């Protein structure tokens, strides 16, 4: 059974803190994605990676960075968290040559 | 710029009803149109998908209707059940190395018993 796990289900951080969100997939997928989900806005792509150490900006990369040192792990970094980054963050992975993305359960981040 | 527009934002139907969720897209290069289903506390999961060379696809109680000339597609749920209560997202992508999904804004469906 395919599995994408995210390090935390809920996270509360203070403004200005550096925040790390971790995602691990066990499907040997080449492609990994970070989205944020906000009511009425759907899922918006922050960054994606198509290979180890490779990354591409999505639609809303400002205020975020990513790291992919190993194939199975994709990290989202908020360098200095702000209240407008309070959101649900979803990680996904996809095998090359396919369209289907497999999602993790999400991390609900609150920045106070 | 919202490339995939989804409506309605929320929908309430009685058990056995046929909820219909609509999406419209702008980019004619899109060639894959999935629907994802998300239950509370879970990530979205692929429900059903269609390519533009067919006008309809059925999987169980779920049907996608596709109108290429109008650049619209819709999800129909036959004989809806309370267990179908979830948030539904349409999406679109185009072939190529990235195959990024562009999602609609989501529809929260409630099926009353």
CSV table of C-alpha atoms in Angstrom, one decimal:
chain,number,residue,atom,x,y,z
A,1,UNK,CA,0.0,0.0,0.0
A,2,UNK,CA,1.4,3.4,-1.0
A,3,UNK,CA,2.2,5.7,1.8
A,4,UNK,CA,3.1,9.4,2.2
A,5,UNK,CA,3.7,10.5,5.8
A,6,UNK,CA,4.1,14.0,7.2
A,7,UNK,CA,6.1,14.6,10.4
A,8,UNK,CA,3.3,16.5,12.3
A,9,UNK,CA,-0.5,16.6,12.1
A,10,UNK,CA,-0.6,19.9,14.0
A,11,UNK,CA,2.0,22.5,14.6
A,12,UNK,CA,1.9,25.9,16.4
A,13,UNK,CA,4.7,28.3,15.9
A,14,UNK,CA,5.4,31.9,16.7
A,15,UNK,CA,5.9,34.7,14.1
A,16,UNK,CA,9.6,34.8,13.0
A,17,UNK,CA,10.4,31.2,13.9
A,18,UNK,CA,12.0,28.9,11.3
A,19,UNK,CA,9.7,26.0,10.6
A,20,UNK,CA,10.5,22.6,9.0
A,21,UNK,CA,7.8,20.4,7.6
A,22,UNK,CA,9.0,16.9,6.7
A,23,UNK,CA,7.5,14.5,4.2
A,24,UNK,CA,8.5,10.9,3.5
A,25,UNK,CA,7.2,8.6,0.8
A,26,UNK,CA,7.9,4.9,0.5
A,27,UNK,CA,7.0,4.4,-3.1
A,28,UNK,CA,10.3,5.2,-4.7
A,29,UNK,CA,8.6,8.1,-6.6
A,30,UNK,CA,10.8,10.6,-8.4
A,31,UNK,CA,8.4,13.5,-8.1
A,32,UNK,CA,7.4,15.2,-4.8
A,33,UNK,CA,5.2,18.3,-4.2
A,34,UNK,CA,4.3,20.7,-1.5
A,35,UNK,CA,0.8,22.4,-1.5
A,36,UNK,CA,-1.0,24.6,0.8
A,37,UNK,CA,-4.8,24.3,1.2
A,38,UNK,CA,-7.0,27.2,2.2
A,39,UNK,CA,-10.8,27.4,2.2
A,40,UNK,CA,-12.1,28.7,-1.1
A,41,UNK,CA,-8.7,28.6,-2.8
A,42,UNK,CA,-8.2,24.9,-3.2
A,43,UNK,CA,-4.7,23.4,-3.3
A,44,UNK,CA,-1.9,25.8,-4.5
A,45,UNK,CA,1.5,24.4,-5.4
A,46,UNK,CA,4.4,25.9,-3.5
A,47,UNK,CA,7.4,23.9,-4.8
A,48,UNK,CA,8.0,20.6,-6.4
A,49,UNK,CA,11.0,18.3,-7.0
A,50,UNK,CA,11.5,15.9,-9.9
A,51,UNK,CA,14.8,14.4,-8.6
A,52,UNK,CA,17.1,14.5,-5.6
A,53,UNK,CA,18.6,18.0,-5.1
A,54,UNK,CA,16.3,19.3,-7.9
A,55,UNK,CA,13.5,21.8,-7.2
A,56,UNK,CA,11.2,24.0,-9.1
A,57,UNK,CA,9.0,26.9,-7.9
A,58,UNK,CA,5.3,26.4,-8.0
A,59,UNK,CA,2.6,29.1,-8.0
A,60,UNK,CA,3.2,30.6,-4.6
A,61,UNK,CA,6.9,30.0,-3.5
A,62,UNK,CA,7.4,33.4,-1.7
A,63,UNK,CA,8.4,32.9,1.9
A,64,UNK,CA,9.2,29.2,1.4
A,65,UNK,CA,12.1,27.0,0.5
A,66,UNK,CA,12.6,23.3,0.1
A,67,UNK,CA,15.2,20.6,0.4
A,68,UNK,CA,15.5,17.2,-1.1
A,69,UNK,CA,18.6,15.4,-0.1
A,70,UNK,CA,17.2,11.9,-0.4
A,71,UNK,CA,14.7,10.5,-2.9
A,72,UNK,CA,12.2,9.6,-0.2
A,73,UNK,CA,12.2,12.8,1.7
A,74,UNK,CA,11.1,16.3,0.8
A,75,UNK,CA,11.2,19.1,3.3
A,76,UNK,CA,9.4,22.5,3.3
A,77,UNK,CA,11.1,25.3,5.1
A,78,UNK,CA,9.5,28.5,6.3
A,79,UNK,CA,12.5,30.7,7.0
A,80,UNK,CA,10.6,33.3,9.1
A,81,UNK,CA,7.1,32.2,9.8
A,82,UNK,CA,4.3,34.8,9.4
A,83,UNK,CA,0.7,34.7,10.4
A,84,UNK,CA,-0.4,34.6,6.7
A,85,UNK,CA,1.3,31.2,6.5
A,86,UNK,CA,-1.2,29.7,8.8
A,87,UNK,CA,-2.7,27.0,6.6
A,88,UNK,CA,-3.0,23.3,5.9
A,89,UNK,CA,0.2,21.9,4.2
A,90,UNK,CA,-0.1,18.9,2.0
A,91,UNK,CA,2.8,16.8,0.6
A,92,UNK,CA,2.3,14.5,-2.4
A,93,UNK,CA,4.4,12.2,-4.6
A,94,UNK,CA,4.1,10.9,-8.1
A,95,UNK,CA,5.9,8.3,-10.2
A,96,UNK,CA,7.5,9.5,-13.4
A,97,UNK,CA,5.4,8.8,-16.5
A,98,UNK,CA,2.1,8.9,-14.5
A,99,UNK,CA,-0.4,11.6,-13.5
A,100,UNK,CA,-1.7,10.3,-10.2
A,101,UNK,CA,-0.4,12.1,-7.1
A,102,UNK,CA,-0.5,10.4,-3.7
A,103,UNK,CA,-1.1,12.7,-0.8
A,104,UNK,CA,-0.1,12.7,2.9
A,105,UNK,CA,-2.6,13.5,5.6
A,106,UNK,CA,-1.5,17.1,5.9
A,107,UNK,CA,0.0,19.3,8.6
A,108,UNK,CA,-2.1,22.1,10.0
A,109,UNK,CA,0.2,24.9,10.8
A,110,UNK,CA,-0.8,27.8,13.0
A,111,UNK,CA,1.5,30.8,13.3
A,112,UNK,CA,0.7,33.1,16.2
B,1,UNK,CA,-4.9,33.5,-12.2
B,2,UNK,CA,-7.3,30.7,-11.7
B,3,UNK,CA,-7.0,28.3,-14.5
B,4,UNK,CA,-9.6,25.8,-13.2
B,5,UNK,CA,-12.9,27.2,-11.9
B,6,UNK,CA,-15.1,25.0,-9.8
B,7,UNK,CA,-18.6,25.4,-8.6
B,8,UNK,CA,-20.5,25.2,-6.4
B,9,UNK,CA,-18.5,25.9,-3.3
B,10,UNK,CA,-20.8,23.8,-1.2
B,11,UNK,CA,-23.7,21.4,-1.9
B,12,UNK,CA,-26.2,19.6,0.2
B,13,UNK,CA,-28.3,16.7,-1.1
B,14,UNK,CA,-30.5,14.1,0.3
B,15,UNK,CA,-29.5,10.4,0.3
B,16,UNK,CA,-30.1,9.0,-3.1
B,17,UNK,CA,-29.8,12.4,-4.9
B,18,UNK,CA,-27.4,13.1,-7.7
B,19,UNK,CA,-25.0,15.9,-6.8
B,20,UNK,CA,-23.3,17.5,-9.8
B,21,UNK,CA,-20.1,19.5,-9.5
B,22,UNK,CA,-18.8,21.6,-12.4
B,23,UNK,CA,-15.4,22.7,-13.5
B,24,UNK,CA,-14.2,24.9,-16.3
B,25,UNK,CA,-10.7,25.3,-17.6
B,26,UNK,CA,-8.8,27.8,-19.7
B,27,UNK,CA,-5.7,26.1,-20.9
B,28,UNK,CA,-6.3,24.0,-24.0
B,29,UNK,CA,-3.0,22.2,-23.5
B,30,UNK,CA,-4.5,20.3,-20.5
B,31,UNK,CA,-5.0,16.7,-21.4
B,32,UNK,CA,-5.8,15.0,-18.1
B,33,UNK,CA,-8.7,15.8,-15.8
B,34,UNK,CA,-8.9,14.1,-12.4
B,35,UNK,CA,-11.3,14.4,-9.5
B,36,UNK,CA,-9.9,14.0,-6.0
B,37,UNK,CA,-11.9,13.2,-2.9
B,38,UNK,CA,-10.9,14.4,0.5
B,39,UNK,CA,-12.4,13.3,3.8
B,40,UNK,CA,-11.8,15.3,7.0
B,41,UNK,CA,-8.4,14.8,8.5
B,42,UNK,CA,-7.1,13.0,5.3
B,43,UNK,CA,-5.2,14.1,2.3
B,44,UNK,CA,-7.0,14.1,-1.1
B,45,UNK,CA,-7.2,10.8,-3.0
B,46,UNK,CA,-7.7,10.2,-6.7
B,47,UNK,CA,-11.4,9.3,-7.3
B,48,UNK,CA,-11.7,9.2,-11.1
B,49,UNK,CA,-10.0,10.8,-14.1
B,50,UNK,CA,-10.7,11.4,-17.8
B,51,UNK,CA,-8.8,12.3,-20.9
B,52,UNK,CA,-10.2,14.6,-23.6
B,53,UNK,CA,-10.6,12.0,-26.2
B,54,UNK,CA,-13.8,10.6,-24.5
B,55,UNK,CA,-16.9,12.5,-23.4
B,56,UNK,CA,-17.8,10.3,-20.4
B,57,UNK,CA,-16.3,7.9,-18.0
B,58,UNK,CA,-18.0,5.9,-15.3
B,59,UNK,CA,-16.5,4.1,-12.3
B,60,UNK,CA,-19.2,2.7,-10.0
B,61,UNK,CA,-21.5,5.5,-8.9
B,62,UNK,CA,-19.2,8.2,-10.1
B,63,UNK,CA,-19.3,9.7,-13.6
B,64,UNK,CA,-17.3,12.4,-15.3
B,65,UNK,CA,-18.8,14.2,-18.2
B,66,UNK,CA,-16.4,16.1,-20.5
B,67,UNK,CA,-17.2,18.8,-23.0
B,68,UNK,CA,-14.1,19.7,-24.9
B,69,UNK,CA,-15.5,22.5,-27.0
B,70,UNK,CA,-16.9,24.2,-23.9
B,71,UNK,CA,-13.8,23.5,-21.9
B,72,UNK,CA,-15.9,22.1,-19.1
B,73,UNK,CA,-16.2,18.9,-17.1
B,74,UNK,CA,-18.4,17.7,-14.3
B,75,UNK,CA,-18.7,15.0,-11.7
B,76,UNK,CA,-22.0,13.2,-11.1
B,77,UNK,CA,-22.5,11.0,-8.1
B,78,UNK,CA,-25.4,8.5,-8.6
B,79,UNK,CA,-27.4,7.3,-5.7
B,80,UNK,CA,-25.4,9.5,-3.3
B,81,UNK,CA,-24.8,8.1,0.3
B,82,UNK,CA,-23.9,9.9,3.5
B,83,UNK,CA,-20.4,8.2,3.2
B,84,UNK,CA,-19.9,10.3,0.1
B,85,UNK,CA,-19.8,13.5,2.2
B,86,UNK,CA,-16.4,15.0,1.6
B,87,UNK,CA,-14.7,17.8,-0.3
B,88,UNK,CA,-14.2,17.2,-4.0
B,89,UNK,CA,-11.5,18.9,-6.1
B,90,UNK,CA,-11.3,18.9,-9.8
B,91,UNK,CA,-7.9,19.3,-11.4
B,92,UNK,CA,-6.2,19.5,-14.7
B,93,UNK,CA,-2.7,18.8,-16.0
B,94,UNK,CA,-0.8,18.5,-19.3
B,95,UNK,CA,1.6,15.9,-20.4
B,96,UNK,CA,5.3,16.6,-20.1
B,97,UNK,CA,8.0,16.2,-17.6
B,98,UNK,CA,6.3,18.3,-14.9
B,99,UNK,CA,2.6,17.1,-15.2
B,100,UNK,CA,1.7,19.6,-12.5
B,101,UNK,CA,-1.9,19.5,-11.3
B,102,UNK,CA,-3.8,22.7,-11.3
B,103,UNK,CA,-6.7,22.4,-8.8
B,104,UNK,CA,-10.1,23.9,-8.6
B,105,UNK,CA,-11.2,25.6,-5.4
B,106,UNK,CA,-13.1,22.6,-4.0
B,107,UNK,CA,-16.7,21.7,-3.3
B,108,UNK,CA,-17.9,20.6,0.1
B,109,UNK,CA,-20.6,17.9,-0.4
B,110,UNK,CA,-22.9,16.9,2.4
B,111,UNK,CA,-25.3,14.0,1.8
B,112,UNK,CA,-28.1,13.9,4.4
B,113,UNK,CA,-29.4,10.6,5.6
